[in-house]
Coordinates of C-alpha atoms in Angstrom, one line a residue:
X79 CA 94.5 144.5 68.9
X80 CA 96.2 141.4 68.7
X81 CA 98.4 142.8 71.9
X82 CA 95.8 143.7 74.0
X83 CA 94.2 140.3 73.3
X84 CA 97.2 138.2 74.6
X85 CA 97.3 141.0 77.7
X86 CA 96.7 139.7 81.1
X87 CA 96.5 141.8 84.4
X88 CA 98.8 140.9 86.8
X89 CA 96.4 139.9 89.6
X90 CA 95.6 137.3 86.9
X91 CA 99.2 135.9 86.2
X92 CA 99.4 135.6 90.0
X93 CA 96.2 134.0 90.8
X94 CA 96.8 131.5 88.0
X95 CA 100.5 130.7 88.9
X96 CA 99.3 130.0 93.0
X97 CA 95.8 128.1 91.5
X98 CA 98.5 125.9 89.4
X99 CA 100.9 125.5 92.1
X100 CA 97.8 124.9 95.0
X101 CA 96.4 121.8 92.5
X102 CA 100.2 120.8 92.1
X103 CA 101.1 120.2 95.6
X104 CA 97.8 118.5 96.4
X105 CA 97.7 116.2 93.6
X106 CA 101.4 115.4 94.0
X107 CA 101.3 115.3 97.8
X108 CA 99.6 111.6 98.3
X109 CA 102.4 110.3 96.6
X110 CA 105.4 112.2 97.6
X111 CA 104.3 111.1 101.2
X112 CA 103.7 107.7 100.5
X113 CA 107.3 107.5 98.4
X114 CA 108.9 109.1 101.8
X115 CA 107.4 107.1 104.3
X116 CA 108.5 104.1 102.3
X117 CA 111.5 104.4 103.8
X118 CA 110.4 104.2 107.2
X119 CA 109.4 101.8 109.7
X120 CA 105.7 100.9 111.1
X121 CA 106.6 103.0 114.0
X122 CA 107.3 106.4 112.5
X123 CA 104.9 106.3 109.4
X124 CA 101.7 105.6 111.6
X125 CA 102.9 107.2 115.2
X126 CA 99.9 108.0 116.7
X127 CA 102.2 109.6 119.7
X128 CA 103.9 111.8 117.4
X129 CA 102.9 112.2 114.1
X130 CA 106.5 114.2 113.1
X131 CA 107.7 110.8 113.4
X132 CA 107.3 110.4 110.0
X133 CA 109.5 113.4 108.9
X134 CA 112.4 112.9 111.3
X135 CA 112.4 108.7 111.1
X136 CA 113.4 109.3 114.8
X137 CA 112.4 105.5 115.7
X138 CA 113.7 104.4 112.2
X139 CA 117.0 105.7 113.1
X140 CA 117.1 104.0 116.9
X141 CA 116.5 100.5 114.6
X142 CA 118.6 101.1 111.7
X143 CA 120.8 103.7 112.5
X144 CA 119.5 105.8 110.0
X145 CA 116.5 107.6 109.4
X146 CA 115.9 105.9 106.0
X147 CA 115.6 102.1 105.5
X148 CA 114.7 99.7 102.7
X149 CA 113.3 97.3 104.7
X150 CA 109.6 97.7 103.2
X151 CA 110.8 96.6 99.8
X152 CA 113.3 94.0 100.5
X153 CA 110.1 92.6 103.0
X154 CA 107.5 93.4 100.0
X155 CA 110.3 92.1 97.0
X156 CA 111.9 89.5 98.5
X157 CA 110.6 88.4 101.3
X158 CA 107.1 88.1 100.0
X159 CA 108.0 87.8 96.3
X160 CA 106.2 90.8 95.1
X161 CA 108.1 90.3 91.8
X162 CA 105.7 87.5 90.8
X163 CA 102.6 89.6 91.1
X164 CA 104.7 92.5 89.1
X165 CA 105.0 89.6 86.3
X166 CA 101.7 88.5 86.9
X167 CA 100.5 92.0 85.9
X168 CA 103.0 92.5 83.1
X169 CA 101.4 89.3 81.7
X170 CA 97.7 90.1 82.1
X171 CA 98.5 93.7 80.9
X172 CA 100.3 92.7 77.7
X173 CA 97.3 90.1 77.0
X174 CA 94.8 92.3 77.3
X175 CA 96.0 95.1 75.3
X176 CA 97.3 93.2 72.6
X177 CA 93.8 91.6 72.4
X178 CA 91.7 94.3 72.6
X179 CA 93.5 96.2 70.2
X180 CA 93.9 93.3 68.0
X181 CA 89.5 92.7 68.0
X182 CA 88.7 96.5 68.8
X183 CA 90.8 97.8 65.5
X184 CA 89.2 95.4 63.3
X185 CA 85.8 95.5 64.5
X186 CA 85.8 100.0 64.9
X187 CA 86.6 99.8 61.3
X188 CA 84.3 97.4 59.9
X189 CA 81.8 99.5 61.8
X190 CA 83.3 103.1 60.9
X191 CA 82.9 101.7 57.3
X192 CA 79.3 100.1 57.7
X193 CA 75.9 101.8 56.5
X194 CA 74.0 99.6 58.4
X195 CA 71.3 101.4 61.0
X196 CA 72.2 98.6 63.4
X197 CA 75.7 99.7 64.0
X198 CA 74.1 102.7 66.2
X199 CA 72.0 100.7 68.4
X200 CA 75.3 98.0 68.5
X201 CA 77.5 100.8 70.0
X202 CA 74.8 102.1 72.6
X203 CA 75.0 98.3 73.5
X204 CA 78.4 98.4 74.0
X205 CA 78.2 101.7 76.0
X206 CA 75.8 100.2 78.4
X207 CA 77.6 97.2 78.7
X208 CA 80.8 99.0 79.9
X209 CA 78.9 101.2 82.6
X210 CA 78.0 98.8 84.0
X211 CA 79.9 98.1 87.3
X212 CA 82.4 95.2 86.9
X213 CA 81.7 92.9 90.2
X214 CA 78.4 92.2 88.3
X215 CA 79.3 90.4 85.0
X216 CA 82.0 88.5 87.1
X217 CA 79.7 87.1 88.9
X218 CA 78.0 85.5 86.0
X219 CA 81.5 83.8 84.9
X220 CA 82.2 82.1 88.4
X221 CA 79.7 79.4 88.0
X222 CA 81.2 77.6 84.8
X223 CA 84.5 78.6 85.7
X224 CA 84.3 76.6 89.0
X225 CA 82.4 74.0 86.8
X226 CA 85.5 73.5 84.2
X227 CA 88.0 74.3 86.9
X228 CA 89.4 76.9 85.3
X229 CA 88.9 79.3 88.0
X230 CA 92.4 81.2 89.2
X231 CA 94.6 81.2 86.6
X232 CA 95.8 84.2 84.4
X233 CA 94.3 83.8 81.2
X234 CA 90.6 83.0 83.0
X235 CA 91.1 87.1 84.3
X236 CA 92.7 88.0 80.8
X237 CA 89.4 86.6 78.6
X238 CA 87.3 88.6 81.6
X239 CA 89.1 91.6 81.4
X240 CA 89.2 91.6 78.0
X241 CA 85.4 90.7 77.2
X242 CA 84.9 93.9 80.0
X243 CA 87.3 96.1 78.4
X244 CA 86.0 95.5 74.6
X245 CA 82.5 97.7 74.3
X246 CA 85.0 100.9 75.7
X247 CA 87.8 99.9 73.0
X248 CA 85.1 99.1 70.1
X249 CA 83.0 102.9 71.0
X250 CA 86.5 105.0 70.8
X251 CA 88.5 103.5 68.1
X252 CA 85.3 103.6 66.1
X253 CA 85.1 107.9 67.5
X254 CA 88.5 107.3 65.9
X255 CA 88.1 105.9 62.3
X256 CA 85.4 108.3 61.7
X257 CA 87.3 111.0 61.7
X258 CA 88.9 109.7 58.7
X259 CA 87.7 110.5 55.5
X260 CA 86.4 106.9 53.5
X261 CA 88.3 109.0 50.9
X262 CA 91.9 107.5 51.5
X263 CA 89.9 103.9 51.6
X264 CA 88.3 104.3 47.8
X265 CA 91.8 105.9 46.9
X266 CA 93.6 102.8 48.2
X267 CA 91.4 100.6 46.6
X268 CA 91.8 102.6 43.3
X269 CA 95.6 101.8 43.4
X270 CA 95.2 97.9 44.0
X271 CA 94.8 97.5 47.3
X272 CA 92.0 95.2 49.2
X273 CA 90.1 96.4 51.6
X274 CA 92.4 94.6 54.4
X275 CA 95.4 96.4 52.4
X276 CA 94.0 99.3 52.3
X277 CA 93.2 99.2 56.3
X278 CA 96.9 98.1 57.6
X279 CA 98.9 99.9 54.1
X280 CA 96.7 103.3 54.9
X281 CA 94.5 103.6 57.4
X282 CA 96.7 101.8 60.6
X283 CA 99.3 104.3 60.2
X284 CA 97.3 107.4 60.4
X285 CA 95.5 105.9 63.1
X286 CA 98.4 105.3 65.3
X287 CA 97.8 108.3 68.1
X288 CA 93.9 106.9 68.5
X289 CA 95.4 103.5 69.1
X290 CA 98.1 104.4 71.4
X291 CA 95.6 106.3 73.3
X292 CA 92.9 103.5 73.1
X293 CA 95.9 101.1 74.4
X294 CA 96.9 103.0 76.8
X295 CA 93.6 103.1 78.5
X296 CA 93.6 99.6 77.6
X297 CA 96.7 99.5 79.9
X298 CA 95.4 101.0 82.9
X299 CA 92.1 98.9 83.0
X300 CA 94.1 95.7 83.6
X301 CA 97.0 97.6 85.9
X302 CA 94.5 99.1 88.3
X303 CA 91.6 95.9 88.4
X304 CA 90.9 95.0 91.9
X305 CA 88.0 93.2 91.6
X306 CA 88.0 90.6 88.7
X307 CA 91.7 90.1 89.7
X308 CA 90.8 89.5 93.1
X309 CA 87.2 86.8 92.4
X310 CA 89.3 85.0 89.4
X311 CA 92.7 84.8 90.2
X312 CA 94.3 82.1 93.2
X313 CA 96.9 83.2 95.5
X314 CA 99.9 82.1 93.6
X315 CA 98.5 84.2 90.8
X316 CA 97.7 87.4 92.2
X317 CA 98.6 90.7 90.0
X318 CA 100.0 93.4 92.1
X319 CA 97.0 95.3 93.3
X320 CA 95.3 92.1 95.0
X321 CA 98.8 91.4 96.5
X322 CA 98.7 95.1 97.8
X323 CA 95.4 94.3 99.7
X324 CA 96.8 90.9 101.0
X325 CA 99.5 92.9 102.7
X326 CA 96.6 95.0 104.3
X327 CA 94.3 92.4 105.2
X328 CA 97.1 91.0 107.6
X329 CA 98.0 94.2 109.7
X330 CA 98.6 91.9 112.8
X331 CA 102.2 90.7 111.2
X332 CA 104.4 93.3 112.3
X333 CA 106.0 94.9 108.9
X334 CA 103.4 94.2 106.5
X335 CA 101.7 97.6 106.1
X336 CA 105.2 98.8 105.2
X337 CA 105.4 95.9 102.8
X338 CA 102.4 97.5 101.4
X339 CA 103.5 101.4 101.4
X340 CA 106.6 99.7 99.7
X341 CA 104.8 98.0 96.5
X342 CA 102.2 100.6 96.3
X343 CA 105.0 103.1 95.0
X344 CA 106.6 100.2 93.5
X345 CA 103.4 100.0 91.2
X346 CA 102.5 103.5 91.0
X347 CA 106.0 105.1 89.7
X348 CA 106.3 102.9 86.5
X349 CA 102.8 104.6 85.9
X350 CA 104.3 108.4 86.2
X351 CA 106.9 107.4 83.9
X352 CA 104.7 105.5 81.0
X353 CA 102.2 108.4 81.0
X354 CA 104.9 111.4 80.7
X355 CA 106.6 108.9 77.9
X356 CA 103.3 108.7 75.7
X357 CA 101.7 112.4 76.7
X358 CA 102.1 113.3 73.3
X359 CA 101.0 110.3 71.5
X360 CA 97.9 110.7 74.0
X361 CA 97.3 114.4 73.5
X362 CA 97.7 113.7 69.7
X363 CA 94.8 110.8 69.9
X364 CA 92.5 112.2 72.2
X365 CA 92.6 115.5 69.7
X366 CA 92.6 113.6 66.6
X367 CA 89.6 115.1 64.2
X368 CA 89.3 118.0 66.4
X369 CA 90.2 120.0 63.8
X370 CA 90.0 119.3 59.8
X371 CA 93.0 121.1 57.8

């Protein structure tokens, strides 16, 4: 029985194997092109003569005498100091997770733990708060901000980001704590331990996948942000993806889209990497409680 069950026809095994490998190539094309055309010049990546251009480098080569260059990120790196906005991110990135986490952590638990009726109603705030579209609670924070002068620097975004980010964090670590019996917390308690204790000596440490998960999320909200970055930071400030769209908005310099190709796989590799480095830890969270043993 048991062999029949795990027995699939073969039209099946092939129609799954080219389904798979269809979604591969698509999903993986966008950035396999960009990452090749990186190494070309303005000439061959947007030839509107010739669009094989882009695969043969043909006016690449006549320039450089090769059909691959690094002029796009030596223009994007050191030319126009991309590496600031990379530290700029880095920056805003660590803030905010380390923040939200810090807040989100604490507050899911005292929640998780609470009998109250109001803690319902507090999340479904929450929830609303974070659907709502971004561009409209920044908006709110430019008046004071331009009234204290405090408008464009890093950790005016970070407290924005942060206050945008913290309903999401507070509604899935709580998802999280649930799942964990109030059991270990009375046993904690039993052997000596506060309830703080018993929180960072026994509950942290099985919560680890949620939090990694929550973080990582945590992560990308403040990578990829385009538009508080963009209203609340000043020129000399920018994270990367603002910096990105300052290459595009001035396509009249010869170079600068390449510029842009350039940091845009500059920004979206370390992403391939950080998500195949925590895939289990994010697997592990997002499945956490799924199943009771």
């Amino acid at each position: 029985m048991s062999t029949q069950a795990k027995y699939r026809p073969t039209w099946l095994k092939v129609t799954s194997v080219a389904f798979i490998s269809i979604w591969l190539v698509m999903a993986a094309f966008p950035f396999v092109w960009t990452l090749w055309g990186s190494f070309k010049i303005e000439l061959d990546f947007f030839s509107i003569a010739d669009w094989t251009n882009a695969l043969t480098g043909e006016n690449t080569e006549r320039t450089y005498g090769s059909p691959f260059t690094g002029v796009g990120y030596e223009g994007a790196w050191i030319k126009e100091e991309f590496w600031r906005n990379v530290i700029n991110t880095l920056l805003v990135c660590l803030f905010v997770v380390t923040t939200s986490l810090t807040i989100g952590t604490l507050g899911a638990y005292a929640l998780s733990r609470s009998s109250y009726n109001y803690v319902f109603w507090l999340l479904i705030i929450a929830l609303i708060f974070r659907a709502m579209p971004p561009i409209t609670l920044v908006s709110g924070y430019l008046p004071p901000f331009f009234q204290y002068n405090v408008w464009g620097y890093l950790p005016t975004a970070i407290i924005v980001l942060v206050a945008i980010n913290q309903p999401f964090t507070l509604w899935m670590l709580n998802s999280f704590f649930q799942k964990i019996p109030q059991d270990l917390d009375e046993s904690a308690k039993v052997d000596g331990c506060t309830q703080f204790q018993a929180f960072r000596l026994v509950i942290m440490p099985v919560m680890w996948p949620g939090v990694i998960t929550t973080g990582l999320f945590s992560f990308l909200l403040a990578y990829n942000d385009f538009a508080v970055t963009t209203m609340l930071l000043s020129e000399s400030n920018r994270t990367m993806v603002p910096a990105i769209n300052a290459f595009l908005g001035t396509t009249q310099t010869e170079g600068n889209v390449m510029f842009a190709v350039a940091a845009v796989v500059s920004a979206t590799a370390p992403l391939f990497i950080l998500v195949m480095f925590f895939q289990r830890h994010i697997v592990a969270g997002l499945t956490a409680g799924a199943v009771k043993g």
